[in-house]
Amino acid sequence: MMRVTQSMLYQGSLGGLQGNFQEMKSVQDQTLSGSRLNKPSDDPASVFRDMMFSNSLEGVKSLKRTTGLASERLALGENHITVMHEKFLDAQDLILKLGNDVVNGTPEVLTAASREALALYQDVLKNANAELDGVPLFSGGKSWVPFDETQVKATDMMMRQASDSSGDLVSAPAGWQAQTDETVSEVPMSVRLTYNEANAEYEVDVNGETQTSIAVTGENPQTLDLGNGVTVTAGDLPEDGDALYFEVVPRYLGGEQDRLIKVSDDHALAGNVTGEELIEGKDPPGRGVNLFEALSGLRGALLRADTDEISARLAKVSEGRAQASDLQNITGIRTKLVDSVSNTLDFDQYTIEESKAVNKEVDLFDAMSRLEQANQAMQVMTISERQI
């Protein structure tokens, strides 16, 4: 049987004093900081939960920053699309309000109206290249502008048949195609080729000015060099008086899809629509209408004072207006979705912060009770130590 010595009593009482001192210090730290977790050993399980809450909270805050910026981009995009829609309403009204003048063929009025059509085109181009913090809204996630007037393309060719009393524009005969090169300097460009069977030639009109006449050869296909950076591959021979049309407008330079908006670890929402969808009418969600083509063609028809062509352009302008309206609605819905997710994230952040606080907070009543008990124990131990 082991004998308890005076030294053992001393060492035991001293260890008790030190343990009690640590308990007092821990309780004092908790009462001063208001937190139970001032060091990992205070409550390892609660410390682990706190770390998990902190990670979740940072993730929610990161998503909130993402959705906040996305919501701002979408809202701004919606505003610019609204402006484009209004411009197409103006273009539609421009055609309709010229009714009497179109019938009478008043060149002066139509020339003035062509300047208004050009202004509408320029407004649409400006809105299509809108930016937020240096990042284009409609570039499909790329950093450069969606449309540059030095990077152009020729649109698909259309034809108005002389034998068609309705004057509607239809697809050009098989084989007809226009191409551009880097020497094109006039943008937008509206081109009309009119076939004259008697002279066996094509009359070339660019933005209301007759440029040249090109003889028809027996070759098929025949290459027509318009001398302004544009060539045309002529396909099947049209009928006498038939007119073929195409536009030279900026081509889309961006990506296929805007950056996705991450709203959780495994879910993302679509971002802004792209210029390819909005301006070039990529289907879906576009309607296949090139908005630049519609306005450039309207301007060309007004400059040519061609009453039949002006009437024919109304359908394309109206369809362009409907396309802008569709994309406006789509962007509005996406904005609402992102705002809804942002509101949910606000609630998640509040919940996590509340849980994190509850997990860490000290019960002051309990802490004061423990501190009083530790004080009393310290006094008793001190007396005992002195006796030993």
Short mmCIF file of C-alpha atoms in Angstrom, two decimals:
data_model
loop_
_atom_site.label_atom_id
_atom_site.label_comp_id
_atom_site.label_asym_id
_atom_site.label_seq_id
_atom_site.Cartn_x
_atom_site.Cartn_y
_atom_site.Cartn_z
CA MET A 1 0.00 0.00 0.00
CA MET A 2 1.41 3.35 -1.10
CA ARG A 3 1.91 6.05 1.55
CA VAL A 4 0.64 9.56 0.75
CA THR A 5 3.44 11.95 1.48
CA GLN A 6 3.41 15.63 2.19
CA SER A 7 5.01 16.24 -1.25
CA MET A 8 2.25 14.38 -3.04
CA LEU A 9 -0.39 16.44 -1.25
CA TYR A 10 1.45 19.57 -2.25
CA GLN A 11 1.75 18.56 -5.91
CA GLY A 12 -1.93 17.53 -6.03
CA SER A 13 -3.14 20.77 -4.52
CA LEU A 14 -0.88 22.79 -6.80
CA GLY A 15 -2.27 20.98 -9.87
CA GLY A 16 -5.79 21.71 -8.67
CA LEU A 17 -4.92 25.39 -8.26
CA GLN A 18 -3.52 25.55 -11.78
CA GLY A 19 -6.56 23.79 -13.26
CA ASN A 20 -8.90 26.09 -11.40
CA PHE A 21 -6.89 29.10 -12.55
CA GLN A 22 -7.24 27.95 -16.19
CA GLU A 23 -10.99 27.51 -15.70
CA MET A 24 -11.25 31.03 -14.25
CA LYS A 25 -9.24 32.45 -17.14
CA SER A 26 -11.41 30.60 -19.70
CA VAL A 27 -14.61 31.89 -18.13
CA GLN A 28 -13.20 35.43 -17.92
CA ASP A 29 -12.23 35.29 -21.62
CA GLN A 30 -15.73 34.12 -22.54
CA THR A 31 -17.41 36.89 -20.55
CA LEU A 32 -15.14 39.52 -22.12
CA SER A 33 -15.43 38.27 -25.75
CA GLY A 34 -19.00 37.01 -25.59
CA SER A 35 -17.85 33.81 -27.33
CA ARG A 36 -17.47 30.30 -25.99
CA LEU A 37 -14.84 29.48 -28.60
CA ASN A 38 -11.67 31.44 -27.90
CA LYS A 39 -9.44 28.45 -28.65
CA PRO A 40 -10.07 25.06 -30.29
CA SER A 41 -9.87 23.15 -27.03
CA ASP A 42 -12.80 25.11 -25.56
CA ASP A 43 -15.26 22.94 -27.54
CA PRO A 44 -13.78 21.04 -30.49
CA ALA A 45 -17.19 20.03 -31.86
CA SER A 46 -18.47 23.60 -31.78
CA VAL A 47 -15.23 24.87 -33.33
CA PHE A 48 -15.71 22.41 -36.18
CA ARG A 49 -19.31 23.56 -36.64
CA ASP A 50 -18.12 27.17 -36.63
CA MET A 51 -15.63 26.41 -39.38
CA MET A 52 -18.38 24.76 -41.43
CA PHE A 53 -20.67 27.75 -40.89
CA SER A 54 -17.85 30.11 -41.92
CA ASN A 55 -17.19 28.18 -45.14
CA SER A 56 -20.89 28.13 -45.98
CA LEU A 57 -21.19 31.83 -45.23
CA GLU A 58 -18.27 32.69 -47.52
CA GLY A 59 -19.83 30.57 -50.27
CA VAL A 60 -23.15 32.37 -49.92
CA LYS A 61 -21.44 35.77 -49.94
CA SER A 62 -19.53 34.79 -53.08
CA LEU A 63 -22.74 33.72 -54.80
CA LYS A 64 -24.39 36.96 -53.71
CA ARG A 65 -21.58 38.96 -55.32
CA THR A 66 -22.01 36.91 -58.50
CA THR A 67 -25.78 37.27 -58.63
CA GLY A 68 -25.58 40.94 -57.67
CA LEU A 69 -23.32 41.74 -60.62
CA ALA A 70 -25.35 39.49 -62.92
CA SER A 71 -28.58 41.18 -61.86
CA GLU A 72 -27.05 44.57 -62.63
CA ARG A 73 -25.87 43.37 -66.06
CA LEU A 74 -29.23 41.83 -66.87
CA ALA A 75 -31.14 44.92 -65.77
CA LEU A 76 -28.90 47.15 -67.86
CA GLY A 77 -29.19 44.75 -70.79
CA GLU A 78 -32.96 44.84 -70.51
CA ASN A 79 -32.87 48.64 -70.61
CA HIS A 80 -30.78 48.67 -73.78
CA ILE A 81 -32.99 46.07 -75.47
CA THR A 82 -35.98 48.23 -74.55
CA VAL A 83 -34.33 51.15 -76.34
CA MET A 84 -33.77 48.96 -79.44
CA HIS A 85 -37.39 47.88 -79.37
CA GLU A 86 -38.45 51.52 -79.23
CA LYS A 87 -36.18 52.34 -82.18
CA PHE A 88 -37.87 49.66 -84.26
CA LEU A 89 -41.24 51.05 -83.30
CA ASP A 90 -39.94 54.39 -84.57
CA ALA A 91 -38.78 52.74 -87.81
CA GLN A 92 -42.17 51.09 -88.24
CA ASP A 93 -43.93 54.39 -87.60
CA LEU A 94 -41.54 56.10 -90.03
CA ILE A 95 -42.75 53.85 -92.86
CA LEU A 96 -46.40 54.15 -91.94
CA LYS A 97 -46.44 57.93 -91.50
CA LEU A 98 -44.91 58.34 -94.98
CA GLY A 99 -47.99 56.77 -96.53
CA ASN A 100 -49.06 59.69 -98.70
CA ASP A 101 -45.53 60.68 -99.57
CA VAL A 102 -44.69 57.11 -100.54
CA VAL A 103 -47.67 57.09 -102.89
CA ASN A 104 -46.70 60.44 -104.37
CA GLY A 105 -43.02 59.49 -104.49
CA THR A 106 -41.70 62.73 -102.97
CA PRO A 107 -37.88 62.30 -103.08
CA GLU A 108 -37.08 65.19 -100.71
CA VAL A 109 -39.24 63.81 -97.93
CA LEU A 110 -37.91 60.31 -98.43
CA THR A 111 -34.30 61.51 -98.41
CA ALA A 112 -34.91 63.27 -95.10
CA ALA A 113 -36.53 60.12 -93.77
CA SER A 114 -33.45 58.12 -94.80
CA ARG A 115 -31.37 60.22 -92.42
CA GLU A 116 -33.75 59.29 -89.64
CA ALA A 117 -33.40 55.61 -90.58
CA LEU A 118 -29.59 55.96 -90.40
CA ALA A 119 -29.88 57.55 -86.96
CA LEU A 120 -32.01 54.61 -85.82
CA TYR A 121 -29.35 52.19 -87.10
CA GLN A 122 -26.63 54.10 -85.23
CA ASP A 123 -28.68 54.07 -82.02
CA VAL A 124 -29.20 50.31 -82.27
CA LEU A 125 -25.46 49.79 -82.93
CA LYS A 126 -24.58 51.92 -79.89
CA ASN A 127 -26.93 49.96 -77.64
CA ALA A 128 -25.71 46.63 -79.04
CA ASN A 129 -22.17 47.59 -77.94
CA ALA A 130 -23.21 48.80 -74.45
CA GLU A 131 -20.80 47.97 -71.61
CA LEU A 132 -20.82 47.65 -67.83
CA ASP A 133 -17.47 48.27 -66.13
CA GLY A 134 -15.70 47.79 -69.45
CA VAL A 135 -17.38 44.44 -70.18
CA PRO A 136 -19.80 44.39 -73.14
CA LEU A 137 -23.31 43.27 -72.24
CA PHE A 138 -24.04 41.32 -75.42
CA SER A 139 -20.63 39.89 -76.38
CA GLY A 140 -21.34 36.35 -75.22
CA GLY A 141 -18.83 36.47 -72.38
CA LYS A 142 -15.99 37.91 -74.50
CA SER A 143 -14.23 41.16 -73.67
CA TRP A 144 -14.30 42.89 -77.04
CA VAL A 145 -17.21 44.77 -78.58
CA PRO A 146 -19.84 42.59 -80.24
CA PHE A 147 -19.99 44.70 -83.42
CA ASP A 148 -17.31 46.70 -85.23
CA GLU A 149 -18.02 48.51 -88.50
CA THR A 150 -14.60 47.46 -89.78
CA GLN A 151 -15.64 43.79 -89.47
CA VAL A 152 -18.58 43.34 -91.84
CA LYS A 153 -20.53 40.76 -93.76
CA ALA A 154 -23.02 40.64 -96.62
CA THR A 155 -26.48 39.40 -95.75
CA ASP A 156 -28.41 36.74 -97.65
CA MET A 157 -29.71 38.02 -100.96
CA MET A 158 -33.39 38.74 -101.50
CA MET A 159 -35.33 39.45 -104.68
CA ARG A 160 -38.39 41.46 -105.68
CA GLN A 161 -39.86 39.99 -108.84
CA ALA A 162 -41.15 42.43 -111.45
CA SER A 163 -43.98 40.04 -112.23
CA ASP A 164 -45.17 39.94 -108.60
CA SER A 165 -47.74 42.67 -108.09
CA SER A 166 -47.43 42.37 -104.28
CA GLY A 167 -43.83 43.58 -104.42
CA ASP A 168 -42.82 41.27 -101.54
CA LEU A 169 -39.19 40.38 -101.00
CA VAL A 170 -38.44 36.68 -101.49
CA SER A 171 -35.27 34.60 -101.39
CA ALA A 172 -32.97 35.13 -104.36
CA PRO A 173 -32.66 32.37 -106.99
CA ALA A 174 -30.27 29.51 -106.35
CA GLY A 175 -26.57 30.35 -106.48
CA TRP A 176 -26.80 34.08 -105.70
CA GLN A 177 -24.44 35.14 -102.93
CA ALA A 178 -22.61 38.34 -101.93
CA GLN A 179 -19.14 38.48 -100.36
CA THR A 180 -17.10 41.27 -98.75
CA ASP A 181 -13.41 41.87 -98.16
CA GLU A 182 -11.39 44.20 -95.92
CA THR A 183 -11.59 47.13 -98.38
CA VAL A 184 -15.28 47.84 -97.65
CA SER A 185 -15.42 51.41 -96.38
CA GLU A 186 -19.11 52.34 -96.47
CA VAL A 187 -21.19 50.78 -93.69
CA PRO A 188 -24.08 50.25 -93.62
CA MET A 189 -24.44 49.57 -97.32
CA SER A 190 -27.70 48.74 -99.08
CA VAL A 191 -27.21 47.27 -102.56
CA ARG A 192 -29.75 46.71 -105.33
CA LEU A 193 -28.99 44.84 -108.54
CA THR A 194 -31.63 45.31 -111.26
CA TYR A 195 -31.58 42.97 -114.26
CA ASN A 196 -32.12 44.64 -117.63
CA GLU A 197 -32.78 41.99 -120.25
CA ALA A 198 -32.69 44.40 -123.22
CA ASN A 199 -29.17 45.58 -122.39
CA ALA A 200 -28.09 42.22 -120.92
CA GLU A 201 -26.69 43.87 -117.81
CA TYR A 202 -27.15 44.40 -114.09
CA GLU A 203 -27.59 47.96 -112.86
CA VAL A 204 -25.88 48.43 -109.48
CA ASP A 205 -27.36 50.86 -106.95
CA VAL A 206 -25.59 51.47 -103.62
CA ASN A 207 -27.42 53.53 -100.99
CA GLY A 208 -29.53 55.28 -103.60
CA GLU A 209 -26.74 56.05 -106.06
CA THR A 210 -26.27 54.19 -109.35
CA GLN A 211 -22.68 52.99 -109.29
CA THR A 212 -22.22 51.04 -112.50
CA SER A 213 -23.72 48.53 -114.89
CA ILE A 214 -22.21 45.08 -115.26
CA ALA A 215 -22.69 43.07 -118.42
CA VAL A 216 -24.23 39.63 -118.24
CA THR A 217 -21.95 36.92 -119.59
CA GLY A 218 -22.75 33.41 -120.61
CA GLU A 219 -20.82 32.04 -117.65
CA ASN A 220 -22.66 30.44 -114.77
CA PRO A 221 -21.91 31.28 -112.09
CA GLN A 222 -20.72 34.76 -113.05
CA THR A 223 -18.72 36.86 -110.56
CA LEU A 224 -19.84 40.49 -110.38
CA ASP A 225 -17.21 42.86 -108.95
CA LEU A 226 -19.02 45.93 -107.62
CA GLY A 227 -15.74 47.78 -107.11
CA ASN A 228 -16.32 48.73 -103.45
CA GLY A 229 -14.97 45.68 -101.65
CA VAL A 230 -18.05 43.66 -102.57
CA THR A 231 -18.41 40.86 -105.10
CA VAL A 232 -21.50 38.91 -106.03
CA THR A 233 -21.72 35.38 -107.33
CA ALA A 234 -24.59 35.42 -109.82
CA GLY A 235 -26.64 32.26 -109.97
CA ASP A 236 -29.71 31.47 -112.03
CA LEU A 237 -30.62 34.30 -114.39
CA PRO A 238 -33.56 36.41 -113.11
CA GLU A 239 -36.41 37.76 -115.21
CA ASP A 240 -36.34 41.20 -116.83
CA GLY A 241 -36.85 43.95 -114.22
CA ASP A 242 -36.25 41.69 -111.25
CA ALA A 243 -34.30 43.41 -108.46
CA LEU A 244 -31.91 41.64 -106.09
CA TYR A 245 -31.00 43.11 -102.69
CA PHE A 246 -28.48 42.61 -99.92
CA GLU A 247 -26.96 44.66 -97.11
CA VAL A 248 -23.41 45.06 -95.83
CA VAL A 249 -23.53 45.39 -92.04
CA PRO A 250 -21.29 44.67 -89.03
CA ARG A 251 -20.95 40.98 -88.21
CA TYR A 252 -21.10 39.51 -84.72
CA LEU A 253 -17.67 39.11 -83.08
CA GLY A 254 -18.62 37.66 -79.70
CA GLY A 255 -19.09 34.21 -78.25
CA GLU A 256 -21.95 31.75 -78.46
CA GLN A 257 -23.19 32.16 -74.89
CA ASP A 258 -22.92 34.71 -72.10
CA ARG A 259 -21.27 33.66 -68.85
CA LEU A 260 -23.51 31.40 -66.78
CA ILE A 261 -24.60 32.78 -63.41
CA LYS A 262 -23.65 30.32 -60.67
CA VAL A 263 -26.39 30.20 -58.03
CA SER A 264 -25.32 27.02 -56.20
CA ASP A 265 -22.62 24.38 -56.38
CA ASP A 266 -24.54 22.39 -58.99
CA HIS A 267 -26.86 24.90 -60.62
CA ALA A 268 -26.43 27.97 -62.85
CA LEU A 269 -28.74 30.36 -64.67
CA ALA A 270 -28.39 31.80 -68.17
CA GLY A 271 -26.81 35.25 -68.42
CA ASN A 272 -27.55 38.01 -70.90
CA VAL A 273 -28.64 37.26 -74.43
CA THR A 274 -25.89 37.61 -77.03
CA GLY A 275 -25.59 40.00 -79.94
CA GLU A 276 -25.96 36.99 -82.23
CA GLU A 277 -29.39 36.30 -80.71
CA LEU A 278 -30.48 39.91 -80.33
CA ILE A 279 -29.11 41.54 -83.50
CA GLU A 280 -28.62 38.66 -85.91
CA GLY A 281 -31.71 36.76 -84.75
CA LYS A 282 -30.07 33.42 -83.96
CA ASP A 283 -32.90 30.91 -83.60
CA PRO A 284 -33.80 30.27 -80.83
CA PRO A 285 -34.60 32.65 -79.21
CA GLY A 286 -34.36 35.09 -82.15
CA ARG A 287 -36.62 35.11 -85.20
CA GLY A 288 -33.90 35.05 -87.83
CA VAL A 289 -34.03 38.82 -88.44
CA ASN A 290 -30.83 40.84 -88.70
CA LEU A 291 -31.79 44.17 -87.10
CA PHE A 292 -28.97 46.02 -88.86
CA GLU A 293 -30.09 44.58 -92.18
CA ALA A 294 -33.68 45.72 -91.59
CA LEU A 295 -32.69 49.33 -90.85
CA SER A 296 -30.01 49.48 -93.55
CA GLY A 297 -32.49 48.12 -96.10
CA LEU A 298 -35.10 50.67 -95.04
CA ARG A 299 -32.57 53.46 -95.43
CA GLY A 300 -31.57 52.20 -98.88
CA ALA A 301 -35.18 52.02 -100.02
CA LEU A 302 -35.80 55.58 -98.83
CA LEU A 303 -32.66 56.84 -100.59
CA ARG A 304 -33.77 55.14 -103.78
CA ALA A 305 -37.28 56.62 -103.35
CA ASP A 306 -38.56 53.21 -104.36
CA THR A 307 -42.16 53.10 -103.12
CA ASP A 308 -42.58 49.36 -103.71
CA GLU A 309 -39.36 48.54 -101.88
CA ILE A 310 -40.29 50.79 -98.93
CA SER A 311 -43.57 48.95 -98.55
CA ALA A 312 -41.79 45.61 -98.82
CA ARG A 313 -39.34 46.59 -96.05
CA LEU A 314 -42.18 47.11 -93.56
CA ALA A 315 -42.55 43.35 -92.95
CA LYS A 316 -38.85 42.97 -92.06
CA VAL A 317 -38.92 46.00 -89.75
CA SER A 318 -42.07 44.72 -88.01
CA GLU A 319 -40.53 41.29 -87.52
CA GLY A 320 -37.37 42.93 -86.15
CA ARG A 321 -39.49 44.85 -83.65
CA ALA A 322 -41.12 41.59 -82.56
CA GLN A 323 -37.70 39.96 -82.19
CA ALA A 324 -36.47 42.80 -79.95
CA SER A 325 -39.67 42.46 -77.91
CA ASP A 326 -39.12 38.72 -77.49
CA LEU A 327 -35.56 39.20 -76.26
CA GLN A 328 -36.72 42.01 -73.98
CA ASN A 329 -39.18 39.61 -72.34
CA ILE A 330 -36.58 36.84 -72.03
CA THR A 331 -34.11 39.20 -70.37
CA GLY A 332 -36.82 40.46 -68.03
CA ILE A 333 -37.60 36.89 -66.92
CA ARG A 334 -33.91 36.13 -66.38
CA THR A 335 -33.57 39.30 -64.30
CA LYS A 336 -36.49 38.23 -62.10
CA LEU A 337 -34.97 34.76 -61.63
CA VAL A 338 -31.60 36.16 -60.58
CA ASP A 339 -33.25 38.67 -58.24
CA SER A 340 -35.25 35.82 -56.69
CA VAL A 341 -32.08 33.78 -56.15
CA SER A 342 -30.41 36.86 -54.66
CA ASN A 343 -33.28 37.23 -52.18
CA THR A 344 -32.95 33.55 -51.24
CA LEU A 345 -29.23 34.03 -50.70
CA ASP A 346 -29.97 36.99 -48.42
CA PHE A 347 -32.14 34.70 -46.29
CA ASP A 348 -29.48 31.96 -46.34
CA GLN A 349 -26.84 34.42 -45.22
CA TYR A 350 -29.01 35.61 -42.33
CA THR A 351 -29.76 32.01 -41.27
CA ILE A 352 -26.10 30.95 -41.37
CA GLU A 353 -24.97 34.05 -39.50
CA GLU A 354 -27.63 33.41 -36.86
CA SER A 355 -26.61 29.75 -36.50
CA LYS A 356 -22.95 30.72 -36.37
CA ALA A 357 -23.65 33.26 -33.64
CA VAL A 358 -25.75 30.82 -31.56
CA ASN A 359 -23.03 28.18 -31.88
CA LYS A 360 -20.38 30.59 -30.57
CA GLU A 361 -22.23 32.80 -28.14
CA VAL A 362 -21.64 32.27 -24.44
CA ASP A 363 -24.50 32.09 -21.94
CA LEU A 364 -23.55 35.02 -19.72
CA PHE A 365 -25.68 33.81 -16.79
CA ASP A 366 -24.01 30.40 -16.95
CA ALA A 367 -20.57 32.00 -17.34
CA MET A 368 -21.07 34.24 -14.30
CA SER A 369 -22.22 31.23 -12.28
CA ARG A 370 -19.16 29.27 -13.32
CA LEU A 371 -16.91 32.23 -12.53
CA GLU A 372 -18.39 32.51 -9.03
CA GLN A 373 -17.91 28.78 -8.45
CA ALA A 374 -14.32 29.00 -9.71
CA ASN A 375 -13.64 31.93 -7.36
CA GLN A 376 -14.97 30.03 -4.36
CA ALA A 377 -13.02 26.92 -5.29
CA MET A 378 -9.88 29.03 -5.72
CA GLN A 379 -10.26 30.48 -2.24
CA VAL A 380 -10.70 27.02 -0.67
CA MET A 381 -7.72 25.62 -2.57
CA THR A 382 -5.54 28.57 -1.60
CA ILE A 383 -6.29 28.01 2.09
CA SER A 384 -5.55 24.30 1.73
CA GLU A 385 -2.29 25.00 -0.07
CA ARG A 386 -1.14 27.29 2.70
CA GLN A 387 -1.86 24.64 5.29
CA ILE A 388 0.03 22.02 3.33
#
